[in-house]
XYZ file of N, CA and C in Angstrom:
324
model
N -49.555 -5.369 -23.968
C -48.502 -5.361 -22.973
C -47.393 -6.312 -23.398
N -46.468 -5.737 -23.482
C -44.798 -6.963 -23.645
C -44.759 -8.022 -22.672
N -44.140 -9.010 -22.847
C -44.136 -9.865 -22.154
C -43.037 -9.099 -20.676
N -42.226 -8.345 -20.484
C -41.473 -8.043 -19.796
C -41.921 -7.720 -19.030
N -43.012 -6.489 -19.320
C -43.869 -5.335 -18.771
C -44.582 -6.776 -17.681
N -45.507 -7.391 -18.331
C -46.067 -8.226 -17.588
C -45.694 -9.151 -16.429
N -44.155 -9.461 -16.811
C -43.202 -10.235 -15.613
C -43.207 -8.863 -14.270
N -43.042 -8.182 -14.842
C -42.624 -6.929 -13.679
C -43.879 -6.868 -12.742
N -45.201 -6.675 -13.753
C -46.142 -6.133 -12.776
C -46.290 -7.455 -11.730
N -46.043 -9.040 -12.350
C -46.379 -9.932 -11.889
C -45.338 -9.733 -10.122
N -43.712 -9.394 -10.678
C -43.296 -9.536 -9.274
C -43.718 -8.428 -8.230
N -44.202 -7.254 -9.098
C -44.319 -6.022 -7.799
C -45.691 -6.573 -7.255
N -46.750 -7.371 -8.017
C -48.342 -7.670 -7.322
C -47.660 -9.291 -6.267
N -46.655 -9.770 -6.459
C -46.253 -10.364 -4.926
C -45.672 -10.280 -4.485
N -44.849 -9.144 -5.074
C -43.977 -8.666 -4.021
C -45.084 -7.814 -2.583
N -45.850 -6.918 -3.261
C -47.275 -6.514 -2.552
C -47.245 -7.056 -1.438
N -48.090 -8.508 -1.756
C -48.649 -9.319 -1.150
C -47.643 -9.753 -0.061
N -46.665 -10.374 -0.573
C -45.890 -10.689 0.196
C -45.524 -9.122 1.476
N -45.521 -8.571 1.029
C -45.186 -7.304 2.476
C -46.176 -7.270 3.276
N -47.793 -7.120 2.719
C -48.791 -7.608 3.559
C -49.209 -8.826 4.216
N -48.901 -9.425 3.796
C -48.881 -11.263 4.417
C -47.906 -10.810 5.132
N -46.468 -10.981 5.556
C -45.836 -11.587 6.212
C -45.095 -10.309 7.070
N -45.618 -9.185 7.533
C -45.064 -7.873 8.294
C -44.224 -8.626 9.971
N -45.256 -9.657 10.147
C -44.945 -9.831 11.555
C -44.269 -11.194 11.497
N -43.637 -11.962 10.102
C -43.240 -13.232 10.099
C -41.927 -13.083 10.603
N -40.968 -11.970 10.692
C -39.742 -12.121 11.012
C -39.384 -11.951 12.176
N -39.988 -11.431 13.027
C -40.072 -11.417 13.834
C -39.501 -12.502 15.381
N -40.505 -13.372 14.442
C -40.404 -15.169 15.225
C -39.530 -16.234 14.781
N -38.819 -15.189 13.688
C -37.613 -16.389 12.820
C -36.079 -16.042 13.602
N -35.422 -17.487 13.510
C -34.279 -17.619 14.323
C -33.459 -16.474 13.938
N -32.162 -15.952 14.419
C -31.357 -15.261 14.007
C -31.135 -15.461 12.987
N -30.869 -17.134 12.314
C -29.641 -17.202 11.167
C -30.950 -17.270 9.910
N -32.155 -17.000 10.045
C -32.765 -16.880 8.958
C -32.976 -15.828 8.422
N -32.650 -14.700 9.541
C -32.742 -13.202 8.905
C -31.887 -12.926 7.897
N -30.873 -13.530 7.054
C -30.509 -12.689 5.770
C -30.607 -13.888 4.963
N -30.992 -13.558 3.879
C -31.506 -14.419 2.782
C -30.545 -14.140 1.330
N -29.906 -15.674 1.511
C -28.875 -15.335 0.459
C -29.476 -15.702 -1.304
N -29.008 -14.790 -1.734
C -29.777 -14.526 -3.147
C -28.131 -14.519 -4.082
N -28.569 -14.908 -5.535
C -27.727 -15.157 -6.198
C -28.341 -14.309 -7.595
N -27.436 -13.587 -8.080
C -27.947 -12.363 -9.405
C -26.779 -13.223 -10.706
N -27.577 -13.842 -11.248
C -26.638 -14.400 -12.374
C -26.228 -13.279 -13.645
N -26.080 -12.414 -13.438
C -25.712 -10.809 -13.879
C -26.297 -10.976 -15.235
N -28.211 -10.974 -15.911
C -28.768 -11.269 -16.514
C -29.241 -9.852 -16.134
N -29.483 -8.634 -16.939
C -30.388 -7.437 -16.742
C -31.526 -7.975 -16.154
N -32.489 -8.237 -16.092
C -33.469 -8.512 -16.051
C -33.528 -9.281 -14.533
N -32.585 -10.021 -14.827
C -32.360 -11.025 -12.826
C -31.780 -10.040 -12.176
N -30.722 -9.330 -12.719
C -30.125 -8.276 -11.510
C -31.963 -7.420 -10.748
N -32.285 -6.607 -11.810
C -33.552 -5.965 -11.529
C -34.003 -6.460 -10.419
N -35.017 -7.869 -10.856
C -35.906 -8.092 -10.373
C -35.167 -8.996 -8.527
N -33.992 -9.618 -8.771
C -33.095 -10.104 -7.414
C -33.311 -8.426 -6.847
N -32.614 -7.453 -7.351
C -32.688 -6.143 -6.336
C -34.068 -5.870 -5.651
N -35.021 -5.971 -6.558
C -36.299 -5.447 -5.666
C -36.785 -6.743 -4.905
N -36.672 -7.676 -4.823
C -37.126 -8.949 -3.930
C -36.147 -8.502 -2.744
N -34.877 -7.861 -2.947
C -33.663 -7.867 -1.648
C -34.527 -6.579 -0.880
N -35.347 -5.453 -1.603
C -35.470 -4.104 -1.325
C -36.520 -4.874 -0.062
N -37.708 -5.852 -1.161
C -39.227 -5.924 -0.610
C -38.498 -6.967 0.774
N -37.485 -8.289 0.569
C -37.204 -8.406 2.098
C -36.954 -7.424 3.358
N -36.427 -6.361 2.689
C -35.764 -5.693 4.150
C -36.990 -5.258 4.488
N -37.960 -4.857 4.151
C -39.520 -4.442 4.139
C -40.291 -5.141 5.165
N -39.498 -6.385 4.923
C -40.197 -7.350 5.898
C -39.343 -7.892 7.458
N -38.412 -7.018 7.312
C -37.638 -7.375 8.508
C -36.144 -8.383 8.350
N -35.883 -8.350 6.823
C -34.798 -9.851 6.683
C -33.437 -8.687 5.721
N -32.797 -9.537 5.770
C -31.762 -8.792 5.035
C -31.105 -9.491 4.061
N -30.949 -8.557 2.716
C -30.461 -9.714 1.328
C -29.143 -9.240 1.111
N -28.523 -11.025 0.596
C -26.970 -10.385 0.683
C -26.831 -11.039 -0.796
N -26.870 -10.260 -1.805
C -26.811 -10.989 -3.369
C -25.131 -11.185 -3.221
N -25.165 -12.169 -4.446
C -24.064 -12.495 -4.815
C -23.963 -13.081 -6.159
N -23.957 -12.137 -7.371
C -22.959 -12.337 -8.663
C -22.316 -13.665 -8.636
N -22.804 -14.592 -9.228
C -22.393 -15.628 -9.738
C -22.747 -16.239 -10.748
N -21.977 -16.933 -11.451
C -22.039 -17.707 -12.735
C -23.158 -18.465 -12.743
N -24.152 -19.137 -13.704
C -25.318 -20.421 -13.793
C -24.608 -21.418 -13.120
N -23.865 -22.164 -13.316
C -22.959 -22.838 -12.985
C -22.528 -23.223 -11.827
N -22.112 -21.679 -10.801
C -21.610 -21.399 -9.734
C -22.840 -21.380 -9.075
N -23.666 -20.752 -9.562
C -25.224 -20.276 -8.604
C -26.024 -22.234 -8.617
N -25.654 -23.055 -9.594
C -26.700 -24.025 -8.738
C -25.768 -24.990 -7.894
N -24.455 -24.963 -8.419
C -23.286 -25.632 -6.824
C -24.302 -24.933 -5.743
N -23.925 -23.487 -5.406
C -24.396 -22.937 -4.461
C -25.701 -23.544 -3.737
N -26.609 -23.439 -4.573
C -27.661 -24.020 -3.926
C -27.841 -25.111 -3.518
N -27.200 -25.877 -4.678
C -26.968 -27.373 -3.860
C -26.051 -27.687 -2.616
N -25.608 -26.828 -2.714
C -24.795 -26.623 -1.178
C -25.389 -26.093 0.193
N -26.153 -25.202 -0.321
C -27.683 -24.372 0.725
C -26.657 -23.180 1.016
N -25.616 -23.135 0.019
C -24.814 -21.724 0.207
C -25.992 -20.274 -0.208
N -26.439 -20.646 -1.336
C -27.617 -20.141 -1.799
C -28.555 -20.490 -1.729
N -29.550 -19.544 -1.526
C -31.413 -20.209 -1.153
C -32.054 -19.431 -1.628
N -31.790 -18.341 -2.814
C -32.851 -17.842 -4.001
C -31.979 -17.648 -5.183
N -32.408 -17.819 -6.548
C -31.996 -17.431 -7.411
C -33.149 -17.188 -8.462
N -33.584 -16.052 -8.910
C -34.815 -15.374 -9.669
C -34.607 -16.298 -11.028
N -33.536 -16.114 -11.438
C -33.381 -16.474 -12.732
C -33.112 -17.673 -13.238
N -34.023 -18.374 -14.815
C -33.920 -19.461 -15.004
C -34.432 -19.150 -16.115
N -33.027 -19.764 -17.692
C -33.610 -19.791 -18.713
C -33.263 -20.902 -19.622
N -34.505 -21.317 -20.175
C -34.431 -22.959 -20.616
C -33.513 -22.156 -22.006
N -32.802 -23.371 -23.146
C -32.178 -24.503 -22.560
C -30.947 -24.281 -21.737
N -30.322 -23.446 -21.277
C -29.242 -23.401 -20.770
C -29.014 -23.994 -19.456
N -30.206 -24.115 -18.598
C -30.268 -24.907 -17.312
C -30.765 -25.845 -17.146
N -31.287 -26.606 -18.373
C -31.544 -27.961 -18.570
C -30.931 -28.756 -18.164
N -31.394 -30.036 -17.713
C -30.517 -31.088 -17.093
C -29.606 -30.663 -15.801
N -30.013 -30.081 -15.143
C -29.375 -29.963 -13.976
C -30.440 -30.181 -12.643
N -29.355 -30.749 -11.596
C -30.147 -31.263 -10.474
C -29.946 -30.174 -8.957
N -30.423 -30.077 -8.396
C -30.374 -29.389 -7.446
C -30.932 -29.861 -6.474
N -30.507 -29.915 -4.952
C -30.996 -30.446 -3.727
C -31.862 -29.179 -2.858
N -33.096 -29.302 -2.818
C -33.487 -28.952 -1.593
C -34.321 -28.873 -0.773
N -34.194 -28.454 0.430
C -35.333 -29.455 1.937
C -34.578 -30.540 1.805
N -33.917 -31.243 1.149
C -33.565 -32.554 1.360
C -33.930 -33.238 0.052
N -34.624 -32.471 -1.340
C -35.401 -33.424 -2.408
C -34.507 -32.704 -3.435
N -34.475 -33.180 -4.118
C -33.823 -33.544 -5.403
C -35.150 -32.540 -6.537
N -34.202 -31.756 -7.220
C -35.014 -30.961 -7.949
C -34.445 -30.912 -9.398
N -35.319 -31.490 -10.282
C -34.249 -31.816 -11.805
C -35.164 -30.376 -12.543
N -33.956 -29.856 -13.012
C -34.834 -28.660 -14.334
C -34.350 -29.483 -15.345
């Protein structure tokens, strides 16, 4: 098996899980948690796999609003809590960077 092949099956077996675990989690979540902002650093492979995490949220009751942005632009974002997923991360290019969140400090 390619290493690719293997990333894939890895996200569709939690993506799975995740639809079975959490059918009735959205339910009880505030309004402003229902859309989940996602960031596609326009990487084949991150577009992909960001689309089917946006498909498997709505699955679960939430709604994904991607947004095309630069490495760069996408960890401002997060450190801002403008963004709160981004699939993609490839060493060395995101080395040395810090990112805030919950409140903690996250160094890649």
């Amino acid at each position: 098996m390619t290493m690719k092949f293997k990333a894939l099956l890895g996200v569709l077996a939690i993506g799975a899980s995740l639809t079975v675990m959490a059918g009735a989690a959205a339910a009880g979540d505030a309004e402003s948690c229902k859309t989940v902002r996602l960031s596609d650093v326009g990487w084949t492979d991150i577009t992909a796999t960001t689309a089917l995490t946006s498909a498997i949220l709505e699955q679960m009751g939430y709604a994904g609003d991607i947004k095309q942005l630069s490495v760069p632009v996408t960890y401002a974002s997060l450190n801002d809590k403008d963004i709160v997923v981004c699939l993609g991360n490839w060493m060395p290019s995101m080395e040395n960077r810090e990112i805030h969140a919950c409140g903690t400090a996250i160094y890649l």
